[in-house]
mmCIF file with all atom_site columns, C-alpha atoms in Angstrom:
data_model
loop_
_atom_site.group_PDB
_atom_site.id
_atom_site.type_symbol
_atom_site.label_atom_id
_atom_site.label_alt_id
_atom_site.label_comp_id
_atom_site.label_asym_id
_atom_site.label_entity_id
_atom_site.label_seq_id
_atom_site.pdbx_PDB_ins_code
_atom_site.Cartn_x
_atom_site.Cartn_y
_atom_site.Cartn_z
_atom_site.occupancy
_atom_site.B_iso_or_equiv
_atom_site.pdbx_formal_charge
_atom_site.auth_seq_id
_atom_site.auth_comp_id
_atom_site.auth_asym_id
_atom_site.auth_atom_id
_atom_site.pdbx_PDB_model_num
ATOM 1   C CA . UNK D 1 1   ? 66.300 -4.260  53.330  1.00 49.00 ? 1   UNK D CA 1
ATOM 2   C CA . UNK D 1 2   ? 63.903 -6.214  51.585  1.00 54.00 ? 2   UNK D CA 1
ATOM 3   C CA . UNK D 1 3   ? 64.217 -10.147 51.054  1.00 57.00 ? 3   UNK D CA 1
ATOM 4   C CA . UNK D 1 4   ? 65.972 -11.448 47.666  1.00 55.00 ? 4   UNK D CA 1
ATOM 5   C CA . UNK D 1 5   ? 62.651 -13.012 46.748  1.00 56.00 ? 5   UNK D CA 1
ATOM 6   C CA . UNK D 1 6   ? 60.750 -9.558  46.935  1.00 56.00 ? 6   UNK D CA 1
ATOM 7   C CA . UNK D 1 7   ? 63.416 -7.698  44.787  1.00 50.00 ? 7   UNK D CA 1
ATOM 8   C CA . UNK D 1 8   ? 62.883 -10.655 42.273  1.00 48.00 ? 8   UNK D CA 1
ATOM 9   C CA . UNK D 1 9   ? 59.583 -10.244 42.430  1.00 53.00 ? 9   UNK D CA 1
ATOM 10  C CA . UNK D 1 10  ? 59.747 -6.557  41.939  1.00 50.00 ? 10  UNK D CA 1
ATOM 11  C CA . UNK D 1 11  ? 62.339 -6.773  39.156  1.00 51.00 ? 11  UNK D CA 1
ATOM 12  C CA . UNK D 1 12  ? 59.979 -9.223  37.395  1.00 50.00 ? 12  UNK D CA 1
ATOM 13  C CA . UNK D 1 13  ? 57.027 -6.923  37.827  1.00 51.00 ? 13  UNK D CA 1
ATOM 14  C CA . UNK D 1 14  ? 58.836 -3.895  36.472  1.00 49.00 ? 14  UNK D CA 1
ATOM 15  C CA . UNK D 1 15  ? 60.122 -6.088  33.466  1.00 47.00 ? 15  UNK D CA 1
ATOM 16  C CA . UNK D 1 16  ? 56.549 -7.281  32.843  1.00 47.00 ? 16  UNK D CA 1
ATOM 17  C CA . UNK D 1 17  ? 55.081 -3.461  33.055  1.00 47.00 ? 17  UNK D CA 1
ATOM 18  C CA . UNK D 1 18  ? 57.714 -2.184  30.497  1.00 44.00 ? 18  UNK D CA 1
ATOM 19  C CA . UNK D 1 19  ? 56.889 -4.870  28.001  1.00 48.00 ? 19  UNK D CA 1
ATOM 20  C CA . UNK D 1 20  ? 53.164 -4.148  28.444  1.00 42.00 ? 20  UNK D CA 1
ATOM 21  C CA . UNK D 1 21  ? 53.582 -0.682  27.970  1.00 42.00 ? 21  UNK D CA 1
ATOM 22  C CA . UNK D 1 22  ? 55.764 -1.530  24.758  1.00 45.00 ? 22  UNK D CA 1
ATOM 23  C CA . UNK D 1 23  ? 53.457 -3.576  23.470  1.00 41.00 ? 23  UNK D CA 1
ATOM 24  C CA . UNK D 1 24  ? 50.443 -1.207  23.674  1.00 41.00 ? 24  UNK D CA 1
ATOM 25  C CA . UNK D 1 25  ? 52.488 1.590   22.526  1.00 40.00 ? 25  UNK D CA 1
ATOM 26  C CA . UNK D 1 26  ? 53.843 -0.333  19.365  1.00 39.00 ? 26  UNK D CA 1
ATOM 27  C CA . UNK D 1 27  ? 51.958 0.276   16.315  1.00 40.00 ? 27  UNK D CA 1
ATOM 28  C CA . UNK D 1 28  ? 52.077 -1.119  12.605  1.00 43.00 ? 28  UNK D CA 1
ATOM 29  C CA . UNK D 1 29  ? 51.779 1.395   9.794   1.00 45.00 ? 29  UNK D CA 1
ATOM 30  C CA . UNK D 1 30  ? 47.916 -0.075  9.192   1.00 45.00 ? 30  UNK D CA 1
ATOM 31  C CA . UNK D 1 31  ? 47.092 0.902   12.907  1.00 47.00 ? 31  UNK D CA 1
ATOM 32  C CA . UNK D 1 32  ? 48.081 4.268   12.709  1.00 50.00 ? 32  UNK D CA 1
ATOM 33  C CA . UNK D 1 33  ? 45.147 4.833   10.435  1.00 56.00 ? 33  UNK D CA 1
ATOM 34  C CA . UNK D 1 34  ? 41.418 4.548   11.163  1.00 70.00 ? 34  UNK D CA 1
ATOM 35  C CA . UNK D 1 35  ? 39.093 2.285   9.923   1.00 89.00 ? 35  UNK D CA 1
ATOM 36  C CA . UNK D 1 36  ? 38.655 1.674   5.978   1.00 94.00 ? 36  UNK D CA 1
ATOM 37  C CA . UNK D 1 37  ? 36.187 3.757   4.380   1.00 96.00 ? 37  UNK D CA 1
ATOM 38  C CA . UNK D 1 38  ? 33.545 3.345   2.110   1.00 96.00 ? 38  UNK D CA 1
ATOM 39  C CA . UNK D 1 39  ? 34.137 4.751   -1.513  1.00 96.00 ? 39  UNK D CA 1
ATOM 40  C CA . UNK D 1 40  ? 31.325 7.450   -0.480  1.00 97.00 ? 40  UNK D CA 1
ATOM 41  C CA . UNK D 1 41  ? 32.713 8.187   2.970   1.00 97.00 ? 41  UNK D CA 1
ATOM 42  C CA . UNK D 1 42  ? 36.436 8.285   1.481   1.00 97.00 ? 42  UNK D CA 1
ATOM 43  C CA . UNK D 1 43  ? 35.411 11.002  -1.523  1.00 97.00 ? 43  UNK D CA 1
ATOM 44  C CA . UNK D 1 44  ? 33.355 13.061  1.041   1.00 98.00 ? 44  UNK D CA 1
ATOM 45  C CA . UNK D 1 45  ? 36.703 13.205  3.308   1.00 98.00 ? 45  UNK D CA 1
ATOM 46  C CA . UNK D 1 46  ? 38.921 13.947  0.785   1.00 98.00 ? 46  UNK D CA 1
ATOM 47  C CA . UNK D 1 47  ? 36.788 16.457  -0.607  1.00 98.00 ? 47  UNK D CA 1
ATOM 48  C CA . UNK D 1 48  ? 36.686 18.059  2.602   1.00 98.00 ? 48  UNK D CA 1
ATOM 49  C CA . UNK D 1 49  ? 40.334 18.406  3.184   1.00 98.00 ? 49  UNK D CA 1
ATOM 50  C CA . UNK D 1 50  ? 40.619 19.842  -0.361  1.00 97.00 ? 50  UNK D CA 1
ATOM 51  C CA . UNK D 1 51  ? 37.877 22.340  0.128   1.00 97.00 ? 51  UNK D CA 1
ATOM 52  C CA . UNK D 1 52  ? 39.850 23.252  3.764   1.00 97.00 ? 52  UNK D CA 1
ATOM 53  C CA . UNK D 1 53  ? 43.230 23.731  1.862   1.00 97.00 ? 53  UNK D CA 1
ATOM 54  C CA . UNK D 1 54  ? 41.464 26.118  -0.677  1.00 96.00 ? 54  UNK D CA 1
ATOM 55  C CA . UNK D 1 55  ? 39.803 28.136  2.136   1.00 96.00 ? 55  UNK D CA 1
ATOM 56  C CA . UNK D 1 56  ? 42.869 28.065  4.009   1.00 97.00 ? 56  UNK D CA 1
ATOM 57  C CA . UNK D 1 57  ? 45.193 29.140  1.102   1.00 96.00 ? 57  UNK D CA 1
ATOM 58  C CA . UNK D 1 58  ? 42.386 31.914  -0.128  1.00 95.00 ? 58  UNK D CA 1
ATOM 59  C CA . UNK D 1 59  ? 42.897 33.513  3.043   1.00 96.00 ? 59  UNK D CA 1
ATOM 60  C CA . UNK D 1 60  ? 46.460 34.359  2.510   1.00 96.00 ? 60  UNK D CA 1
ATOM 61  C CA . UNK D 1 61  ? 47.396 37.760  1.047   1.00 94.00 ? 61  UNK D CA 1
ATOM 62  C CA . UNK D 1 62  ? 48.983 37.077  -1.999  1.00 93.00 ? 62  UNK D CA 1
ATOM 63  C CA . UNK D 1 63  ? 52.893 37.364  -2.300  1.00 92.00 ? 63  UNK D CA 1
ATOM 64  C CA . UNK D 1 64  ? 54.415 40.839  -3.356  1.00 90.00 ? 64  UNK D CA 1
ATOM 65  C CA . UNK D 1 65  ? 55.864 40.990  -6.525  1.00 87.00 ? 65  UNK D CA 1
ATOM 66  C CA . UNK D 1 66  ? 58.954 41.717  -7.441  1.00 88.00 ? 66  UNK D CA 1
ATOM 67  C CA . UNK D 1 67  ? 59.702 38.870  -4.996  1.00 91.00 ? 67  UNK D CA 1
ATOM 68  C CA . UNK D 1 68  ? 61.691 39.410  -2.105  1.00 91.00 ? 68  UNK D CA 1
ATOM 69  C CA . UNK D 1 69  ? 61.694 38.625  1.744   1.00 93.00 ? 69  UNK D CA 1
ATOM 70  C CA . UNK D 1 70  ? 58.496 39.809  2.241   1.00 93.00 ? 70  UNK D CA 1
ATOM 71  C CA . UNK D 1 71  ? 57.177 36.955  0.316   1.00 95.00 ? 71  UNK D CA 1
ATOM 72  C CA . UNK D 1 72  ? 58.602 34.460  2.588   1.00 97.00 ? 72  UNK D CA 1
ATOM 73  C CA . UNK D 1 73  ? 55.496 34.457  5.175   1.00 97.00 ? 73  UNK D CA 1
ATOM 74  C CA . UNK D 1 74  ? 53.242 33.786  1.934   1.00 96.00 ? 74  UNK D CA 1
ATOM 75  C CA . UNK D 1 75  ? 55.166 30.456  0.799   1.00 97.00 ? 75  UNK D CA 1
ATOM 76  C CA . UNK D 1 76  ? 55.744 29.387  4.466   1.00 98.00 ? 76  UNK D CA 1
ATOM 77  C CA . UNK D 1 77  ? 51.941 29.598  4.754   1.00 98.00 ? 77  UNK D CA 1
ATOM 78  C CA . UNK D 1 78  ? 51.163 27.883  1.562   1.00 97.00 ? 78  UNK D CA 1
ATOM 79  C CA . UNK D 1 79  ? 53.811 25.059  2.311   1.00 98.00 ? 79  UNK D CA 1
ATOM 80  C CA . UNK D 1 80  ? 52.309 24.530  6.186   1.00 98.00 ? 80  UNK D CA 1
ATOM 81  C CA . UNK D 1 81  ? 48.490 24.423  4.482   1.00 98.00 ? 81  UNK D CA 1
ATOM 82  C CA . UNK D 1 82  ? 49.873 21.573  1.849   1.00 98.00 ? 82  UNK D CA 1
ATOM 83  C CA . UNK D 1 83  ? 51.791 19.651  4.341   1.00 98.00 ? 83  UNK D CA 1
ATOM 84  C CA . UNK D 1 84  ? 48.631 19.663  6.463   1.00 98.00 ? 84  UNK D CA 1
ATOM 85  C CA . UNK D 1 85  ? 46.479 18.864  3.735   1.00 98.00 ? 85  UNK D CA 1
ATOM 86  C CA . UNK D 1 86  ? 48.940 16.134  2.731   1.00 98.00 ? 86  UNK D CA 1
ATOM 87  C CA . UNK D 1 87  ? 49.065 14.438  6.192   1.00 98.00 ? 87  UNK D CA 1
ATOM 88  C CA . UNK D 1 88  ? 45.499 14.386  6.460   1.00 98.00 ? 88  UNK D CA 1
ATOM 89  C CA . UNK D 1 89  ? 44.948 12.569  3.076   1.00 98.00 ? 89  UNK D CA 1
ATOM 90  C CA . UNK D 1 90  ? 47.664 10.137  4.147   1.00 97.00 ? 90  UNK D CA 1
ATOM 91  C CA . UNK D 1 91  ? 45.760 9.423   7.303   1.00 97.00 ? 91  UNK D CA 1
ATOM 92  C CA . UNK D 1 92  ? 42.660 8.299   5.081   1.00 97.00 ? 92  UNK D CA 1
ATOM 93  C CA . UNK D 1 93  ? 42.316 4.670   4.817   1.00 97.00 ? 93  UNK D CA 1
ATOM 94  C CA . UNK D 1 94  ? 40.531 4.276   1.289   1.00 97.00 ? 94  UNK D CA 1
ATOM 95  C CA . UNK D 1 95  ? 38.940 0.901   -0.010  1.00 96.00 ? 95  UNK D CA 1
ATOM 96  C CA . UNK D 1 96  ? 42.025 -1.286  -0.772  1.00 96.00 ? 96  UNK D CA 1
ATOM 97  C CA . UNK D 1 97  ? 41.785 -0.764  -4.607  1.00 95.00 ? 97  UNK D CA 1
ATOM 98  C CA . UNK D 1 98  ? 42.201 2.723   -4.165  1.00 96.00 ? 98  UNK D CA 1
ATOM 99  C CA . UNK D 1 99  ? 45.228 2.699   -1.578  1.00 97.00 ? 99  UNK D CA 1
ATOM 100 C CA . UNK D 1 100 ? 47.959 2.992   -4.353  1.00 97.00 ? 100 UNK D CA 1
ATOM 101 C CA . UNK D 1 101 ? 46.298 5.849   -6.249  1.00 96.00 ? 101 UNK D CA 1
ATOM 102 C CA . UNK D 1 102 ? 46.212 7.799   -2.496  1.00 97.00 ? 102 UNK D CA 1
ATOM 103 C CA . UNK D 1 103 ? 49.855 6.940   -2.279  1.00 97.00 ? 103 UNK D CA 1
ATOM 104 C CA . UNK D 1 104 ? 50.711 8.371   -5.707  1.00 97.00 ? 104 UNK D CA 1
ATOM 105 C CA . UNK D 1 105 ? 48.374 11.755  -4.846  1.00 97.00 ? 105 UNK D CA 1
ATOM 106 C CA . UNK D 1 106 ? 50.087 11.796  -1.684  1.00 98.00 ? 106 UNK D CA 1
ATOM 107 C CA . UNK D 1 107 ? 53.655 11.612  -3.140  1.00 97.00 ? 107 UNK D CA 1
ATOM 108 C CA . UNK D 1 108 ? 52.262 14.323  -5.821  1.00 97.00 ? 108 UNK D CA 1
ATOM 109 C CA . UNK D 1 109 ? 51.600 16.801  -2.787  1.00 97.00 ? 109 UNK D CA 1
ATOM 110 C CA . UNK D 1 110 ? 55.358 15.995  -1.275  1.00 98.00 ? 110 UNK D CA 1
ATOM 111 C CA . UNK D 1 111 ? 56.593 17.335  -4.439  1.00 97.00 ? 111 UNK D CA 1
ATOM 112 C CA . UNK D 1 112 ? 54.571 20.599  -4.397  1.00 97.00 ? 112 UNK D CA 1
ATOM 113 C CA . UNK D 1 113 ? 55.672 21.038  -0.616  1.00 98.00 ? 113 UNK D CA 1
ATOM 114 C CA . UNK D 1 114 ? 59.393 20.881  -1.921  1.00 98.00 ? 114 UNK D CA 1
ATOM 115 C CA . UNK D 1 115 ? 59.163 23.344  -4.337  1.00 98.00 ? 115 UNK D CA 1
ATOM 116 C CA . UNK D 1 116 ? 57.037 25.727  -1.983  1.00 98.00 ? 116 UNK D CA 1
ATOM 117 C CA . UNK D 1 117 ? 59.593 25.516  0.661   1.00 98.00 ? 117 UNK D CA 1
ATOM 118 C CA . UNK D 1 118 ? 62.587 26.271  -2.225  1.00 98.00 ? 118 UNK D CA 1
ATOM 119 C CA . UNK D 1 119 ? 60.377 29.223  -3.353  1.00 97.00 ? 119 UNK D CA 1
ATOM 120 C CA . UNK D 1 120 ? 60.293 30.605  0.338   1.00 97.00 ? 120 UNK D CA 1
ATOM 121 C CA . UNK D 1 121 ? 64.138 30.041  0.426   1.00 98.00 ? 121 UNK D CA 1
ATOM 122 C CA . UNK D 1 122 ? 64.449 31.810  -2.774  1.00 97.00 ? 122 UNK D CA 1
ATOM 123 C CA . UNK D 1 123 ? 62.380 34.704  -1.856  1.00 96.00 ? 123 UNK D CA 1
ATOM 124 C CA . UNK D 1 124 ? 64.337 34.904  1.488   1.00 96.00 ? 124 UNK D CA 1
ATOM 125 C CA . UNK D 1 125 ? 67.394 35.937  -0.650  1.00 96.00 ? 125 UNK D CA 1
ATOM 126 C CA . UNK D 1 126 ? 65.661 37.829  -2.963  1.00 93.00 ? 126 UNK D CA 1
ATOM 127 C CA . UNK D 1 127 ? 66.146 35.578  -5.863  1.00 95.00 ? 127 UNK D CA 1
ATOM 128 C CA . UNK D 1 128 ? 62.728 36.734  -7.565  1.00 94.00 ? 128 UNK D CA 1
ATOM 129 C CA . UNK D 1 129 ? 63.614 35.185  -10.903 1.00 95.00 ? 129 UNK D CA 1
ATOM 130 C CA . UNK D 1 130 ? 64.215 31.685  -9.012  1.00 97.00 ? 130 UNK D CA 1
ATOM 131 C CA . UNK D 1 131 ? 61.253 32.268  -7.248  1.00 97.00 ? 131 UNK D CA 1
ATOM 132 C CA . UNK D 1 132 ? 59.140 32.622  -10.498 1.00 96.00 ? 132 UNK D CA 1
ATOM 133 C CA . UNK D 1 133 ? 60.819 29.496  -11.842 1.00 97.00 ? 133 UNK D CA 1
ATOM 134 C CA . UNK D 1 134 ? 59.800 27.591  -8.981  1.00 97.00 ? 134 UNK D CA 1
ATOM 135 C CA . UNK D 1 135 ? 56.045 29.207  -9.173  1.00 97.00 ? 135 UNK D CA 1
ATOM 136 C CA . UNK D 1 136 ? 55.967 27.511  -12.518 1.00 97.00 ? 136 UNK D CA 1
ATOM 137 C CA . UNK D 1 137 ? 56.895 24.191  -11.356 1.00 97.00 ? 137 UNK D CA 1
ATOM 138 C CA . UNK D 1 138 ? 54.558 24.398  -8.668  1.00 97.00 ? 138 UNK D CA 1
ATOM 139 C CA . UNK D 1 139 ? 51.727 25.316  -11.119 1.00 96.00 ? 139 UNK D CA 1
ATOM 140 C CA . UNK D 1 140 ? 53.153 22.325  -13.185 1.00 96.00 ? 140 UNK D CA 1
ATOM 141 C CA . UNK D 1 141 ? 53.034 19.752  -10.130 1.00 96.00 ? 141 UNK D CA 1
ATOM 142 C CA . UNK D 1 142 ? 49.359 21.055  -9.552  1.00 96.00 ? 142 UNK D CA 1
ATOM 143 C CA . UNK D 1 143 ? 48.468 19.374  -12.865 1.00 94.00 ? 143 UNK D CA 1
ATOM 144 C CA . UNK D 1 144 ? 50.168 16.002  -11.668 1.00 93.00 ? 144 UNK D CA 1
ATOM 145 C CA . UNK D 1 145 ? 48.029 16.269  -8.498  1.00 95.00 ? 145 UNK D CA 1
ATOM 146 C CA . UNK D 1 146 ? 44.771 17.058  -10.343 1.00 96.00 ? 146 UNK D CA 1
ATOM 147 C CA . UNK D 1 147 ? 45.719 13.853  -12.553 1.00 95.00 ? 147 UNK D CA 1
ATOM 148 C CA . UNK D 1 148 ? 45.871 11.853  -9.516  1.00 95.00 ? 148 UNK D CA 1
ATOM 149 C CA . UNK D 1 149 ? 42.675 13.497  -7.978  1.00 96.00 ? 149 UNK D CA 1
ATOM 150 C CA . UNK D 1 150 ? 40.846 12.745  -11.217 1.00 96.00 ? 150 UNK D CA 1
ATOM 151 C CA . UNK D 1 151 ? 41.907 9.170   -10.962 1.00 94.00 ? 151 UNK D CA 1
ATOM 152 C CA . UNK D 1 152 ? 40.537 8.959   -7.416  1.00 95.00 ? 152 UNK D CA 1
ATOM 153 C CA . UNK D 1 153 ? 37.487 10.751  -8.041  1.00 96.00 ? 153 UNK D CA 1
ATOM 154 C CA . UNK D 1 154 ? 38.125 13.347  -5.649  1.00 98.00 ? 154 UNK D CA 1
ATOM 155 C CA . UNK D 1 155 ? 38.645 17.162  -4.794  1.00 96.00 ? 155 UNK D CA 1
ATOM 156 C CA . UNK D 1 156 ? 36.932 18.037  -8.382  1.00 94.00 ? 156 UNK D CA 1
ATOM 157 C CA . UNK D 1 157 ? 36.529 21.612  -9.832  1.00 94.00 ? 157 UNK D CA 1
ATOM 158 C CA . UNK D 1 158 ? 37.506 24.344  -7.335  1.00 93.00 ? 158 UNK D CA 1
ATOM 159 C CA . UNK D 1 159 ? 38.376 21.817  -4.609  1.00 94.00 ? 159 UNK D CA 1
ATOM 160 C CA . UNK D 1 160 ? 41.387 20.486  -7.053  1.00 95.00 ? 160 UNK D CA 1
ATOM 161 C CA . UNK D 1 161 ? 45.115 21.159  -6.010  1.00 93.00 ? 161 UNK D CA 1
ATOM 162 C CA . UNK D 1 162 ? 45.272 22.944  -9.412  1.00 92.00 ? 162 UNK D CA 1
ATOM 163 C CA . UNK D 1 163 ? 42.850 25.710  -8.283  1.00 93.00 ? 163 UNK D CA 1
ATOM 164 C CA . UNK D 1 164 ? 43.759 25.212  -4.104  1.00 93.00 ? 164 UNK D CA 1
ATOM 165 C CA . UNK D 1 165 ? 47.460 25.727  -4.691  1.00 94.00 ? 165 UNK D CA 1
ATOM 166 C CA . UNK D 1 166 ? 48.418 26.484  -8.533  1.00 93.00 ? 166 UNK D CA 1
ATOM 167 C CA . UNK D 1 167 ? 45.925 29.386  -8.866  1.00 93.00 ? 167 UNK D CA 1
ATOM 168 C CA . UNK D 1 168 ? 46.643 30.768  -5.368  1.00 93.00 ? 168 UNK D CA 1
ATOM 169 C CA . UNK D 1 169 ? 50.525 30.644  -5.653  1.00 94.00 ? 169 UNK D CA 1
ATOM 170 C CA . UNK D 1 170 ? 50.528 32.601  -8.716  1.00 91.00 ? 170 UNK D CA 1
ATOM 171 C CA . UNK D 1 171 ? 48.434 35.478  -7.193  1.00 90.00 ? 171 UNK D CA 1
ATOM 172 C CA . UNK D 1 172 ? 50.230 38.634  -6.551  1.00 89.00 ? 172 UNK D CA 1
ATOM 173 C CA . UNK D 1 173 ? 50.336 42.064  -5.420  1.00 88.00 ? 173 UNK D CA 1
ATOM 174 C CA . UNK D 1 174 ? 52.390 45.193  -6.074  1.00 86.00 ? 174 UNK D CA 1
ATOM 175 C CA . UNK D 1 175 ? 55.351 45.172  -3.592  1.00 81.00 ? 175 UNK D CA 1
ATOM 176 C CA . UNK D 1 176 ? 55.102 48.290  -1.438  1.00 77.00 ? 176 UNK D CA 1
ATOM 177 C CA . UNK D 1 177 ? 59.026 48.632  -1.341  1.00 72.00 ? 177 UNK D CA 1
ATOM 178 C CA . UNK D 1 178 ? 59.323 49.083  -5.041  1.00 70.00 ? 178 UNK D CA 1
ATOM 179 C CA . UNK D 1 179 ? 56.972 51.896  -5.200  1.00 60.00 ? 179 UNK D CA 1
ATOM 180 C CA . UNK D 1 180 ? 58.199 55.459  -4.699  1.00 60.00 ? 180 UNK D CA 1
ATOM 181 C CA . UNK D 1 181 ? 56.580 58.398  -4.826  1.00 55.00 ? 181 UNK D CA 1
ATOM 182 C CA . UNK D 1 182 ? 58.068 61.881  -5.765  1.00 55.00 ? 182 UNK D CA 1
ATOM 183 C CA . UNK D 1 183 ? 61.367 62.711  -3.530  1.00 52.00 ? 183 UNK D CA 1
ATOM 184 C CA . UNK D 1 184 ? 60.446 66.455  -3.135  1.00 59.00 ? 184 UNK D CA 1
ATOM 185 C CA . UNK D 1 185 ? 56.949 67.625  -2.444  1.00 60.00 ? 185 UNK D CA 1
#
């Protein structure tokens, strides 16, 4: 067995290591973000994020209408794409004067996420009228997002949430399960 001094020394070293690891892994809210961006870099990065959201959403096959469980994958993917874009926007470090406006934009995206999640849930239990109502709420919500985008001077035109989410959520296709041909040849 080791001496008591060695045991105390080892315990002290262990405690010091735990403290160092704790201090190194601890981050404040601002430390999780990158460096403050210039106005030009902030706009370019936000536009890149919005463009990526548009590309991802345009690649989705539209939800079949009338809405049923087949539409769940569409709403889930639209939700996931929106969450990803919101998370990327949230990580940006704009000039200090624009932080509050970016926070409002992120909050507006969160509202859309909730509605998209609800639309998926309604589609999963074949509540077509509820899905339609939620789509209308998403489209209305994209107007709030677009207003925040304009206030920030980001994501204009086809990069706007009104286009990348609002237009895409309203796209539909015929539901193959509602199409029937003649029962007899």
